[in-house]
């Protein structure tokens, strides 16, 4: 059986194991699946990872070392050409933000301002914006400061249409008004879209690059396949 099919089967059967002993091995195996060429495999892996990280049985201290393992592949999936993959990656990043806090993650996010993939650069901005809809007080301000810093750094590289879309979610006309917090009240609620339309300018185009009642499956890591 092709490795992709083995991994897809394993990902589909992984949910029962997210809170069992040895979940760290499951997490590592799921991260290995993010590079699979069958888009269903990384999409499914991202969704299981989000459930694992969101579990109330996982403390921030237990998850913090895991984020270092997940972050590299995760930011690459934030720039995936397929919308479902970008959205699943954004969902996972938001769960990590909830668990670990914005202050521990903002420096990593800001580094994405120089990422070679234009989709990654923009999707990180979208993720911060979505985080602002969740946080209040100091974390919210930290998100806003980070968003302004990153958008300012990327102003030469983000499509004008998409920049206007980002700013319009706050009722802002430009970065300076967003930084001052002098945004106008919007007549419609902020958008909850987890991505931006995919239409890159040529200069920024990236390089080519179990059913209920069944017995429980064997350990998920045994048939996720080699990473």
mmCIF file of the C-alpha atoms, coordinates in Angstrom:
data_MODEL
# 
_entry.id   MODEL 
# 
loop_
_atom_site.group_PDB 
_atom_site.id 
_atom_site.type_symbol 
_atom_site.label_atom_id 
_atom_site.label_alt_id 
_atom_site.label_comp_id 
_atom_site.label_asym_id 
_atom_site.label_entity_id 
_atom_site.label_seq_id 
_atom_site.pdbx_PDB_ins_code 
_atom_site.Cartn_x 
_atom_site.Cartn_y 
_atom_site.Cartn_z 
_atom_site.occupancy 
_atom_site.B_iso_or_equiv 
_atom_site.pdbx_formal_charge 
_atom_site.auth_seq_id 
_atom_site.auth_comp_id 
_atom_site.auth_asym_id 
_atom_site.auth_atom_id 
_atom_site.pdbx_PDB_model_num 
ATOM 1   C CA . UNK A 1 1   ? 0.000   0.000  0.000   1.00 0.00 ? 1   UNK A CA 1 
ATOM 2   C CA . UNK A 1 2   ? 1.392   3.461  -0.878  1.00 0.00 ? 2   UNK A CA 1 
ATOM 3   C CA . UNK A 1 3   ? 2.763   5.423  2.062   1.00 0.00 ? 3   UNK A CA 1 
ATOM 4   C CA . UNK A 1 4   ? 0.214   8.221  1.573   1.00 0.00 ? 4   UNK A CA 1 
ATOM 5   C CA . UNK A 1 5   ? -2.686  5.777  1.957   1.00 0.00 ? 5   UNK A CA 1 
ATOM 6   C CA . UNK A 1 6   ? -1.102  4.268  5.062   1.00 0.00 ? 6   UNK A CA 1 
ATOM 7   C CA . UNK A 1 7   ? -0.637  7.709  6.581   1.00 0.00 ? 7   UNK A CA 1 
ATOM 8   C CA . UNK A 1 8   ? -4.160  8.799  5.653   1.00 0.00 ? 8   UNK A CA 1 
ATOM 9   C CA . UNK A 1 9   ? -5.560  5.697  7.359   1.00 0.00 ? 9   UNK A CA 1 
ATOM 10  C CA . UNK A 1 10  ? -3.441  6.353  10.429  1.00 0.00 ? 10  UNK A CA 1 
ATOM 11  C CA . UNK A 1 11  ? -4.446  10.017 10.630  1.00 0.00 ? 11  UNK A CA 1 
ATOM 12  C CA . UNK A 1 12  ? -8.102  9.030  10.381  1.00 0.00 ? 12  UNK A CA 1 
ATOM 13  C CA . UNK A 1 13  ? -7.715  6.664  13.316  1.00 0.00 ? 13  UNK A CA 1 
ATOM 14  C CA . UNK A 1 14  ? -5.583  8.930  15.525  1.00 0.00 ? 14  UNK A CA 1 
ATOM 15  C CA . UNK A 1 15  ? -8.288  10.773 17.507  1.00 0.00 ? 15  UNK A CA 1 
ATOM 16  C CA . UNK A 1 16  ? -8.664  8.124  20.264  1.00 0.00 ? 16  UNK A CA 1 
ATOM 17  C CA . UNK A 1 17  ? -4.987  8.452  21.114  1.00 0.00 ? 17  UNK A CA 1 
ATOM 18  C CA . UNK A 1 18  ? -4.611  12.185 21.644  1.00 0.00 ? 18  UNK A CA 1 
ATOM 19  C CA . UNK A 1 19  ? -4.855  11.824 25.431  1.00 0.00 ? 19  UNK A CA 1 
ATOM 20  C CA . UNK A 1 20  ? -3.210  8.445  25.889  1.00 0.00 ? 20  UNK A CA 1 
ATOM 21  C CA . UNK A 1 21  ? 0.244   7.788  27.262  1.00 0.00 ? 21  UNK A CA 1 
ATOM 22  C CA . UNK A 1 22  ? 2.812   8.420  24.569  1.00 0.00 ? 22  UNK A CA 1 
ATOM 23  C CA . UNK A 1 23  ? 0.882   11.248 22.921  1.00 0.00 ? 23  UNK A CA 1 
ATOM 24  C CA . UNK A 1 24  ? 4.197   12.957 22.257  1.00 0.00 ? 24  UNK A CA 1 
ATOM 25  C CA . UNK A 1 25  ? 5.069   10.174 19.801  1.00 0.00 ? 25  UNK A CA 1 
ATOM 26  C CA . UNK A 1 26  ? 1.719   10.641 18.099  1.00 0.00 ? 26  UNK A CA 1 
ATOM 27  C CA . UNK A 1 27  ? 2.362   14.375 17.806  1.00 0.00 ? 27  UNK A CA 1 
ATOM 28  C CA . UNK A 1 28  ? 5.777   13.726 16.275  1.00 0.00 ? 28  UNK A CA 1 
ATOM 29  C CA . UNK A 1 29  ? 4.301   11.262 13.764  1.00 0.00 ? 29  UNK A CA 1 
ATOM 30  C CA . UNK A 1 30  ? 1.563   13.722 12.797  1.00 0.00 ? 30  UNK A CA 1 
ATOM 31  C CA . UNK A 1 31  ? 4.134   16.460 12.241  1.00 0.00 ? 31  UNK A CA 1 
ATOM 32  C CA . UNK A 1 32  ? 5.979   14.073 9.937   1.00 0.00 ? 32  UNK A CA 1 
ATOM 33  C CA . UNK A 1 33  ? 2.787   13.672 7.907   1.00 0.00 ? 33  UNK A CA 1 
ATOM 34  C CA . UNK A 1 34  ? 2.621   17.410 7.149   1.00 0.00 ? 34  UNK A CA 1 
ATOM 35  C CA . UNK A 1 35  ? 5.077   16.978 4.285   1.00 0.00 ? 35  UNK A CA 1 
ATOM 36  C CA . UNK A 1 36  ? 3.016   14.299 2.528   1.00 0.00 ? 36  UNK A CA 1 
ATOM 37  C CA . UNK A 1 37  ? 2.175   15.091 -1.097  1.00 0.00 ? 37  UNK A CA 1 
ATOM 38  C CA . UNK A 1 38  ? -1.434  13.942 -0.713  1.00 0.00 ? 38  UNK A CA 1 
ATOM 39  C CA . UNK A 1 39  ? -3.092  17.128 0.577   1.00 0.00 ? 39  UNK A CA 1 
ATOM 40  C CA . UNK A 1 40  ? -5.645  15.114 2.582   1.00 0.00 ? 40  UNK A CA 1 
ATOM 41  C CA . UNK A 1 41  ? -2.867  13.760 4.799   1.00 0.00 ? 41  UNK A CA 1 
ATOM 42  C CA . UNK A 1 42  ? -1.461  17.099 6.057   1.00 0.00 ? 42  UNK A CA 1 
ATOM 43  C CA . UNK A 1 43  ? -4.962  18.583 6.303   1.00 0.00 ? 43  UNK A CA 1 
ATOM 44  C CA . UNK A 1 44  ? -6.103  15.688 8.477   1.00 0.00 ? 44  UNK A CA 1 
ATOM 45  C CA . UNK A 1 45  ? -2.900  15.813 10.515  1.00 0.00 ? 45  UNK A CA 1 
ATOM 46  C CA . UNK A 1 46  ? -3.360  19.525 11.230  1.00 0.00 ? 46  UNK A CA 1 
ATOM 47  C CA . UNK A 1 47  ? -6.908  18.906 12.462  1.00 0.00 ? 47  UNK A CA 1 
ATOM 48  C CA . UNK A 1 48  ? -5.825  16.087 14.782  1.00 0.00 ? 48  UNK A CA 1 
ATOM 49  C CA . UNK A 1 49  ? -2.932  18.198 16.060  1.00 0.00 ? 49  UNK A CA 1 
ATOM 50  C CA . UNK A 1 50  ? -5.366  21.022 16.847  1.00 0.00 ? 50  UNK A CA 1 
ATOM 51  C CA . UNK A 1 51  ? -7.501  18.617 18.901  1.00 0.00 ? 51  UNK A CA 1 
ATOM 52  C CA . UNK A 1 52  ? -4.424  17.298 20.681  1.00 0.00 ? 52  UNK A CA 1 
ATOM 53  C CA . UNK A 1 53  ? -3.138  20.754 21.591  1.00 0.00 ? 53  UNK A CA 1 
ATOM 54  C CA . UNK A 1 54  ? -6.598  21.975 22.640  1.00 0.00 ? 54  UNK A CA 1 
ATOM 55  C CA . UNK A 1 55  ? -7.126  19.019 24.980  1.00 0.00 ? 55  UNK A CA 1 
ATOM 56  C CA . UNK A 1 56  ? -7.655  20.142 28.596  1.00 0.00 ? 56  UNK A CA 1 
ATOM 57  C CA . UNK A 1 57  ? -5.285  17.354 29.594  1.00 0.00 ? 57  UNK A CA 1 
ATOM 58  C CA . UNK A 1 58  ? -2.360  19.140 27.921  1.00 0.00 ? 58  UNK A CA 1 
ATOM 59  C CA . UNK A 1 59  ? -0.753  21.830 30.063  1.00 0.00 ? 59  UNK A CA 1 
ATOM 60  C CA . UNK A 1 60  ? 1.163   24.771 28.571  1.00 0.00 ? 60  UNK A CA 1 
ATOM 61  C CA . UNK A 1 61  ? 4.361   23.419 30.127  1.00 0.00 ? 61  UNK A CA 1 
ATOM 62  C CA . UNK A 1 62  ? 3.860   20.073 28.389  1.00 0.00 ? 62  UNK A CA 1 
ATOM 63  C CA . UNK A 1 63  ? 3.120   21.690 25.037  1.00 0.00 ? 63  UNK A CA 1 
ATOM 64  C CA . UNK A 1 64  ? 5.806   24.369 24.994  1.00 0.00 ? 64  UNK A CA 1 
ATOM 65  C CA . UNK A 1 65  ? 8.638   22.016 23.895  1.00 0.00 ? 65  UNK A CA 1 
ATOM 66  C CA . UNK A 1 66  ? 6.320   20.545 21.251  1.00 0.00 ? 66  UNK A CA 1 
ATOM 67  C CA . UNK A 1 67  ? 5.730   23.912 19.617  1.00 0.00 ? 67  UNK A CA 1 
ATOM 68  C CA . UNK A 1 68  ? 9.365   24.084 18.572  1.00 0.00 ? 68  UNK A CA 1 
ATOM 69  C CA . UNK A 1 69  ? 8.871   20.792 16.718  1.00 0.00 ? 69  UNK A CA 1 
ATOM 70  C CA . UNK A 1 70  ? 5.610   21.863 15.091  1.00 0.00 ? 70  UNK A CA 1 
ATOM 71  C CA . UNK A 1 71  ? 6.475   25.458 14.199  1.00 0.00 ? 71  UNK A CA 1 
ATOM 72  C CA . UNK A 1 72  ? 8.726   24.845 11.170  1.00 0.00 ? 72  UNK A CA 1 
ATOM 73  C CA . UNK A 1 73  ? 6.296   22.629 9.222   1.00 0.00 ? 73  UNK A CA 1 
ATOM 74  C CA . UNK A 1 74  ? 3.320   24.651 10.476  1.00 0.00 ? 74  UNK A CA 1 
ATOM 75  C CA . UNK A 1 75  ? 4.496   27.956 9.044   1.00 0.00 ? 75  UNK A CA 1 
ATOM 76  C CA . UNK A 1 76  ? 5.123   26.222 5.712   1.00 0.00 ? 76  UNK A CA 1 
ATOM 77  C CA . UNK A 1 77  ? 1.530   24.935 5.689   1.00 0.00 ? 77  UNK A CA 1 
ATOM 78  C CA . UNK A 1 78  ? 0.371   28.480 6.450   1.00 0.00 ? 78  UNK A CA 1 
ATOM 79  C CA . UNK A 1 79  ? 1.635   29.235 2.952   1.00 0.00 ? 79  UNK A CA 1 
ATOM 80  C CA . UNK A 1 80  ? 0.184   26.154 1.274   1.00 0.00 ? 80  UNK A CA 1 
ATOM 81  C CA . UNK A 1 81  ? -1.370  26.652 -2.155  1.00 0.00 ? 81  UNK A CA 1 
ATOM 82  C CA . UNK A 1 82  ? -4.552  24.878 -1.009  1.00 0.00 ? 82  UNK A CA 1 
ATOM 83  C CA . UNK A 1 83  ? -7.016  26.929 1.032   1.00 0.00 ? 83  UNK A CA 1 
ATOM 84  C CA . UNK A 1 84  ? -8.152  24.051 3.333   1.00 0.00 ? 84  UNK A CA 1 
ATOM 85  C CA . UNK A 1 85  ? -4.530  23.455 4.336   1.00 0.00 ? 85  UNK A CA 1 
ATOM 86  C CA . UNK A 1 86  ? -3.945  27.145 5.107   1.00 0.00 ? 86  UNK A CA 1 
ATOM 87  C CA . UNK A 1 87  ? -7.122  27.296 7.179   1.00 0.00 ? 87  UNK A CA 1 
ATOM 88  C CA . UNK A 1 88  ? -6.294  24.104 9.095   1.00 0.00 ? 88  UNK A CA 1 
ATOM 89  C CA . UNK A 1 89  ? -2.803  25.452 9.795   1.00 0.00 ? 89  UNK A CA 1 
ATOM 90  C CA . UNK A 1 90  ? -4.279  28.746 11.005  1.00 0.00 ? 90  UNK A CA 1 
ATOM 91  C CA . UNK A 1 91  ? -6.650  26.887 13.326  1.00 0.00 ? 91  UNK A CA 1 
ATOM 92  C CA . UNK A 1 92  ? -3.719  24.990 14.842  1.00 0.00 ? 92  UNK A CA 1 
ATOM 93  C CA . UNK A 1 93  ? -1.714  28.183 15.313  1.00 0.00 ? 93  UNK A CA 1 
ATOM 94  C CA . UNK A 1 94  ? -4.675  29.828 17.069  1.00 0.00 ? 94  UNK A CA 1 
ATOM 95  C CA . UNK A 1 95  ? -4.970  26.868 19.444  1.00 0.00 ? 95  UNK A CA 1 
ATOM 96  C CA . UNK A 1 96  ? -1.276  27.202 20.287  1.00 0.00 ? 96  UNK A CA 1 
ATOM 97  C CA . UNK A 1 97  ? -1.833  30.919 20.913  1.00 0.00 ? 97  UNK A CA 1 
ATOM 98  C CA . UNK A 1 98  ? -4.645  30.072 23.318  1.00 0.00 ? 98  UNK A CA 1 
ATOM 99  C CA . UNK A 1 99  ? -2.493  27.577 25.199  1.00 0.00 ? 99  UNK A CA 1 
ATOM 100 C CA . UNK A 1 100 ? 0.915   29.277 25.206  1.00 0.00 ? 100 UNK A CA 1 
ATOM 101 C CA . UNK A 1 101 ? -0.049  32.969 25.090  1.00 0.00 ? 101 UNK A CA 1 
ATOM 102 C CA . UNK A 1 102 ? 0.752   35.626 22.511  1.00 0.00 ? 102 UNK A CA 1 
ATOM 103 C CA . UNK A 1 103 ? 3.804   36.981 24.320  1.00 0.00 ? 103 UNK A CA 1 
ATOM 104 C CA . UNK A 1 104 ? 5.667   33.693 23.881  1.00 0.00 ? 104 UNK A CA 1 
ATOM 105 C CA . UNK A 1 105 ? 4.910   33.532 20.168  1.00 0.00 ? 105 UNK A CA 1 
ATOM 106 C CA . UNK A 1 106 ? 5.025   37.053 18.756  1.00 0.00 ? 106 UNK A CA 1 
ATOM 107 C CA . UNK A 1 107 ? 8.768   37.064 18.068  1.00 0.00 ? 107 UNK A CA 1 
ATOM 108 C CA . UNK A 1 108 ? 8.435   33.934 15.940  1.00 0.00 ? 108 UNK A CA 1 
ATOM 109 C CA . UNK A 1 109 ? 5.466   35.400 14.099  1.00 0.00 ? 109 UNK A CA 1 
ATOM 110 C CA . UNK A 1 110 ? 7.313   38.637 13.345  1.00 0.00 ? 110 UNK A CA 1 
ATOM 111 C CA . UNK A 1 111 ? 10.142  36.672 11.745  1.00 0.00 ? 111 UNK A CA 1 
ATOM 112 C CA . UNK A 1 112 ? 7.627   35.515 9.149   1.00 0.00 ? 112 UNK A CA 1 
ATOM 113 C CA . UNK A 1 113 ? 7.579   39.064 7.771   1.00 0.00 ? 113 UNK A CA 1 
ATOM 114 C CA . UNK A 1 114 ? 10.621  38.026 5.760   1.00 0.00 ? 114 UNK A CA 1 
ATOM 115 C CA . UNK A 1 115 ? 9.373   34.591 4.713   1.00 0.00 ? 115 UNK A CA 1 
ATOM 116 C CA . UNK A 1 116 ? 9.996   33.777 1.046   1.00 0.00 ? 116 UNK A CA 1 
ATOM 117 C CA . UNK A 1 117 ? 6.407   32.572 0.555   1.00 0.00 ? 117 UNK A CA 1 
ATOM 118 C CA . UNK A 1 118 ? 3.972   35.472 0.112   1.00 0.00 ? 118 UNK A CA 1 
ATOM 119 C CA . UNK A 1 119 ? 1.093   33.278 1.282   1.00 0.00 ? 119 UNK A CA 1 
ATOM 120 C CA . UNK A 1 120 ? 2.866   32.584 4.581   1.00 0.00 ? 120 UNK A CA 1 
ATOM 121 C CA . UNK A 1 121 ? 3.518   36.294 5.132   1.00 0.00 ? 121 UNK A CA 1 
ATOM 122 C CA . UNK A 1 122 ? -0.122  37.189 4.599   1.00 0.00 ? 122 UNK A CA 1 
ATOM 123 C CA . UNK A 1 123 ? -1.591  34.220 6.459   1.00 0.00 ? 123 UNK A CA 1 
ATOM 124 C CA . UNK A 1 124 ? 0.399   35.056 9.585   1.00 0.00 ? 124 UNK A CA 1 
ATOM 125 C CA . UNK A 1 125 ? -1.191  38.522 9.523   1.00 0.00 ? 125 UNK A CA 1 
ATOM 126 C CA . UNK A 1 126 ? -4.625  36.937 9.218   1.00 0.00 ? 126 UNK A CA 1 
ATOM 127 C CA . UNK A 1 127 ? -3.867  34.651 12.174  1.00 0.00 ? 127 UNK A CA 1 
ATOM 128 C CA . UNK A 1 128 ? -2.849  37.598 14.361  1.00 0.00 ? 128 UNK A CA 1 
ATOM 129 C CA . UNK A 1 129 ? -5.981  39.453 13.352  1.00 0.00 ? 129 UNK A CA 1 
ATOM 130 C CA . UNK A 1 130 ? -8.136  36.451 14.274  1.00 0.00 ? 130 UNK A CA 1 
ATOM 131 C CA . UNK A 1 131 ? -6.302  36.199 17.593  1.00 0.00 ? 131 UNK A CA 1 
ATOM 132 C CA . UNK A 1 132 ? -7.288  39.797 18.339  1.00 0.00 ? 132 UNK A CA 1 
ATOM 133 C CA . UNK A 1 133 ? -10.916 38.749 18.123  1.00 0.00 ? 133 UNK A CA 1 
ATOM 134 C CA . UNK A 1 134 ? -10.236 36.240 20.933  1.00 0.00 ? 134 UNK A CA 1 
ATOM 135 C CA . UNK A 1 135 ? -7.988  38.203 23.278  1.00 0.00 ? 135 UNK A CA 1 
ATOM 136 C CA . UNK A 1 136 ? -8.683  41.231 25.440  1.00 0.00 ? 136 UNK A CA 1 
ATOM 137 C CA . UNK A 1 137 ? -6.476  43.595 27.420  1.00 0.00 ? 137 UNK A CA 1 
ATOM 138 C CA . UNK A 1 138 ? -2.697  43.333 27.132  1.00 0.00 ? 138 UNK A CA 1 
ATOM 139 C CA . UNK A 1 139 ? -2.690  40.276 24.816  1.00 0.00 ? 139 UNK A CA 1 
ATOM 140 C CA . UNK A 1 140 ? -4.959  42.156 22.432  1.00 0.00 ? 140 UNK A CA 1 
ATOM 141 C CA . UNK A 1 141 ? -2.625  45.157 22.434  1.00 0.00 ? 141 UNK A CA 1 
ATOM 142 C CA . UNK A 1 142 ? 0.335   42.863 21.846  1.00 0.00 ? 142 UNK A CA 1 
ATOM 143 C CA . UNK A 1 143 ? -1.459  41.416 18.818  1.00 0.00 ? 143 UNK A CA 1 
ATOM 144 C CA . UNK A 1 144 ? -2.211  44.892 17.503  1.00 0.00 ? 144 UNK A CA 1 
ATOM 145 C CA . UNK A 1 145 ? 1.372   46.074 17.930  1.00 0.00 ? 145 UNK A CA 1 
ATOM 146 C CA . UNK A 1 146 ? 2.658   42.942 16.222  1.00 0.00 ? 146 UNK A CA 1 
ATOM 147 C CA . UNK A 1 147 ? 0.165   43.272 13.393  1.00 0.00 ? 147 UNK A CA 1 
ATOM 148 C CA . UNK A 1 148 ? 1.159   46.869 12.732  1.00 0.00 ? 148 UNK A CA 1 
ATOM 149 C CA . UNK A 1 149 ? 4.880   46.037 12.865  1.00 0.00 ? 149 UNK A CA 1 
ATOM 150 C CA . UNK A 1 150 ? 4.518   43.129 10.472  1.00 0.00 ? 150 UNK A CA 1 
ATOM 151 C CA . UNK A 1 151 ? 2.200   44.914 8.066   1.00 0.00 ? 151 UNK A CA 1 
ATOM 152 C CA . UNK A 1 152 ? 4.597   47.868 8.003   1.00 0.00 ? 152 UNK A CA 1 
ATOM 153 C CA . UNK A 1 153 ? 7.529   45.579 7.254   1.00 0.00 ? 153 UNK A CA 1 
ATOM 154 C CA . UNK A 1 154 ? 5.574   43.836 4.528   1.00 0.00 ? 154 UNK A CA 1 
ATOM 155 C CA . UNK A 1 155 ? 3.965   46.900 2.971   1.00 0.00 ? 155 UNK A CA 1 
ATOM 156 C CA . UNK A 1 156 ? 6.146   46.554 -0.128  1.00 0.00 ? 156 UNK A CA 1 
ATOM 157 C CA . UNK A 1 157 ? 5.224   42.918 -0.596  1.00 0.00 ? 157 UNK A CA 1 
ATOM 158 C CA . UNK A 1 158 ? 1.558   42.574 0.350   1.00 0.00 ? 158 UNK A CA 1 
ATOM 159 C CA . UNK A 1 159 ? -0.915  43.143 -2.408  1.00 0.00 ? 159 UNK A CA 1 
ATOM 160 C CA . UNK A 1 160 ? -2.697  46.462 -1.943  1.00 0.00 ? 160 UNK A CA 1 
ATOM 161 C CA . UNK A 1 161 ? -6.099  44.821 -2.247  1.00 0.00 ? 161 UNK A CA 1 
ATOM 162 C CA . UNK A 1 162 ? -5.309  42.395 0.534   1.00 0.00 ? 162 UNK A CA 1 
ATOM 163 C CA . UNK A 1 163 ? -3.846  45.100 2.753   1.00 0.00 ? 163 UNK A CA 1 
ATOM 164 C CA . UNK A 1 164 ? -7.071  47.051 2.405   1.00 0.00 ? 164 UNK A CA 1 
ATOM 165 C CA . UNK A 1 165 ? -9.018  43.924 3.320   1.00 0.00 ? 165 UNK A CA 1 
ATOM 166 C CA . UNK A 1 166 ? -6.948  43.446 6.466   1.00 0.00 ? 166 UNK A CA 1 
ATOM 167 C CA . UNK A 1 167 ? -7.323  47.055 7.531   1.00 0.00 ? 167 UNK A CA 1 
ATOM 168 C CA . UNK A 1 168 ? -11.027 47.179 6.720   1.00 0.00 ? 168 UNK A CA 1 
ATOM 169 C CA . UNK A 1 169 ? -11.679 44.522 9.340   1.00 0.00 ? 169 UNK A CA 1 
ATOM 170 C CA . UNK A 1 170 ? -10.762 47.183 11.895  1.00 0.00 ? 170 UNK A CA 1 
ATOM 171 C CA . UNK A 1 171 ? -12.371 50.066 10.040  1.00 0.00 ? 171 UNK A CA 1 
ATOM 172 C CA . UNK A 1 172 ? -8.901  51.572 9.521   1.00 0.00 ? 172 UNK A CA 1 
ATOM 173 C CA . UNK A 1 173 ? -7.844  53.533 6.455   1.00 0.00 ? 173 UNK A CA 1 
ATOM 174 C CA . UNK A 1 174 ? -4.107  53.011 6.829   1.00 0.00 ? 174 UNK A CA 1 
ATOM 175 C CA . UNK A 1 175 ? -1.452  51.613 9.167   1.00 0.00 ? 175 UNK A CA 1 
ATOM 176 C CA . UNK A 1 176 ? -1.027  54.858 11.090  1.00 0.00 ? 176 UNK A CA 1 
ATOM 177 C CA . UNK A 1 177 ? -4.704  55.024 12.019  1.00 0.00 ? 177 UNK A CA 1 
ATOM 178 C CA . UNK A 1 178 ? -4.589  51.379 13.045  1.00 0.00 ? 178 UNK A CA 1 
ATOM 179 C CA . UNK A 1 179 ? -1.570  52.018 15.261  1.00 0.00 ? 179 UNK A CA 1 
ATOM 180 C CA . UNK A 1 180 ? -3.292  54.980 16.925  1.00 0.00 ? 180 UNK A CA 1 
ATOM 181 C CA . UNK A 1 181 ? -6.361  52.866 17.512  1.00 0.00 ? 181 UNK A CA 1 
ATOM 182 C CA . UNK A 1 182 ? -8.461  55.521 15.766  1.00 0.00 ? 182 UNK A CA 1 
ATOM 183 C CA . UNK A 1 183 ? -10.537 53.048 13.771  1.00 0.00 ? 183 UNK A CA 1 
ATOM 184 C CA . UNK A 1 184 ? -14.016 53.872 12.666  1.00 0.00 ? 184 UNK A CA 1 
ATOM 185 C CA . UNK A 1 185 ? -16.964 51.744 13.648  1.00 0.00 ? 185 UNK A CA 1 
ATOM 186 C CA . UNK A 1 186 ? -17.806 49.329 10.879  1.00 0.00 ? 186 UNK A CA 1 
ATOM 187 C CA . UNK A 1 187 ? -21.420 48.818 9.867   1.00 0.00 ? 187 UNK A CA 1 
ATOM 188 C CA . UNK A 1 188 ? -20.811 45.083 9.555   1.00 0.00 ? 188 UNK A CA 1 
ATOM 189 C CA . UNK A 1 189 ? -19.213 42.659 12.028  1.00 0.00 ? 189 UNK A CA 1 
ATOM 190 C CA . UNK A 1 190 ? -15.541 41.830 11.534  1.00 0.00 ? 190 UNK A CA 1 
ATOM 191 C CA . UNK A 1 191 ? -14.873 39.085 9.063   1.00 0.00 ? 191 UNK A CA 1 
ATOM 192 C CA . UNK A 1 192 ? -13.952 35.706 10.512  1.00 0.00 ? 192 UNK A CA 1 
ATOM 193 C CA . UNK A 1 193 ? -12.417 34.417 7.287   1.00 0.00 ? 193 UNK A CA 1 
ATOM 194 C CA . UNK A 1 194 ? -9.279  32.426 7.979   1.00 0.00 ? 194 UNK A CA 1 
ATOM 195 C CA . UNK A 1 195 ? -7.589  33.266 4.705   1.00 0.00 ? 195 UNK A CA 1 
ATOM 196 C CA . UNK A 1 196 ? -7.297  35.790 1.892   1.00 0.00 ? 196 UNK A CA 1 
ATOM 197 C CA . UNK A 1 197 ? -8.097  35.211 -1.779  1.00 0.00 ? 197 UNK A CA 1 
ATOM 198 C CA . UNK A 1 198 ? -5.320  33.405 -3.596  1.00 0.00 ? 198 UNK A CA 1 
ATOM 199 C CA . UNK A 1 199 ? -4.074  35.391 -6.585  1.00 0.00 ? 199 UNK A CA 1 
ATOM 200 C CA . UNK A 1 200 ? -0.334  36.153 -6.385  1.00 0.00 ? 200 UNK A CA 1 
ATOM 201 C CA . UNK A 1 201 ? 1.383   38.820 -8.435  1.00 0.00 ? 201 UNK A CA 1 
ATOM 202 C CA . UNK A 1 202 ? 3.987   37.283 -10.742 1.00 0.00 ? 202 UNK A CA 1 
ATOM 203 C CA . UNK A 1 203 ? 6.844   38.876 -8.827  1.00 0.00 ? 203 UNK A CA 1 
ATOM 204 C CA . UNK A 1 204 ? 5.734   37.206 -5.609  1.00 0.00 ? 204 UNK A CA 1 
ATOM 205 C CA . UNK A 1 205 ? 4.632   33.841 -6.986  1.00 0.00 ? 205 UNK A CA 1 
ATOM 206 C CA . UNK A 1 206 ? 6.285   31.047 -5.000  1.00 0.00 ? 206 UNK A CA 1 
ATOM 207 C CA . UNK A 1 207 ? 8.746   28.660 -6.613  1.00 0.00 ? 207 UNK A CA 1 
ATOM 208 C CA . UNK A 1 208 ? 7.351   25.286 -7.873  1.00 0.00 ? 208 UNK A CA 1 
ATOM 209 C CA . UNK A 1 209 ? 7.756   23.440 -5.307  1.00 0.00 ? 209 UNK A CA 1 
ATOM 210 C CA . UNK A 1 210 ? -12.975 4.332  12.338  1.00 0.00 ? 210 UNK A CA 1 
ATOM 211 C CA . UNK A 1 211 ? -16.669 3.556  12.486  1.00 0.00 ? 211 UNK A CA 1 
ATOM 212 C CA . UNK A 1 212 ? -18.525 3.307  15.793  1.00 0.00 ? 212 UNK A CA 1 
ATOM 213 C CA . UNK A 1 213 ? -18.556 -0.197 17.225  1.00 0.00 ? 213 UNK A CA 1 
ATOM 214 C CA . UNK A 1 214 ? -15.346 -1.342 15.581  1.00 0.00 ? 214 UNK A CA 1 
ATOM 215 C CA . UNK A 1 215 ? -12.481 -2.517 17.805  1.00 0.00 ? 215 UNK A CA 1 
ATOM 216 C CA . UNK A 1 216 ? -9.915  0.197  18.542  1.00 0.00 ? 216 UNK A CA 1 
ATOM 217 C CA . UNK A 1 217 ? -7.135  0.452  15.938  1.00 0.00 ? 217 UNK A CA 1 
ATOM 218 C CA . UNK A 1 218 ? -3.534  -0.373 16.755  1.00 0.00 ? 218 UNK A CA 1 
ATOM 219 C CA . UNK A 1 219 ? -1.358  2.518  17.958  1.00 0.00 ? 219 UNK A CA 1 
ATOM 220 C CA . UNK A 1 220 ? -1.690  5.331  15.436  1.00 0.00 ? 220 UNK A CA 1 
ATOM 221 C CA . UNK A 1 221 ? 2.037   5.817  15.097  1.00 0.00 ? 221 UNK A CA 1 
ATOM 222 C CA . UNK A 1 222 ? 2.413   2.242  13.830  1.00 0.00 ? 222 UNK A CA 1 
ATOM 223 C CA . UNK A 1 223 ? 0.599   2.979  10.588  1.00 0.00 ? 223 UNK A CA 1 
ATOM 224 C CA . UNK A 1 224 ? 1.199   6.656  10.017  1.00 0.00 ? 224 UNK A CA 1 
ATOM 225 C CA . UNK A 1 225 ? 4.151   5.526  7.944   1.00 0.00 ? 225 UNK A CA 1 
ATOM 226 C CA . UNK A 1 226 ? 7.644   6.859  7.818   1.00 0.00 ? 226 UNK A CA 1 
ATOM 227 C CA . UNK A 1 227 ? 7.935   10.636 7.885   1.00 0.00 ? 227 UNK A CA 1 
# 
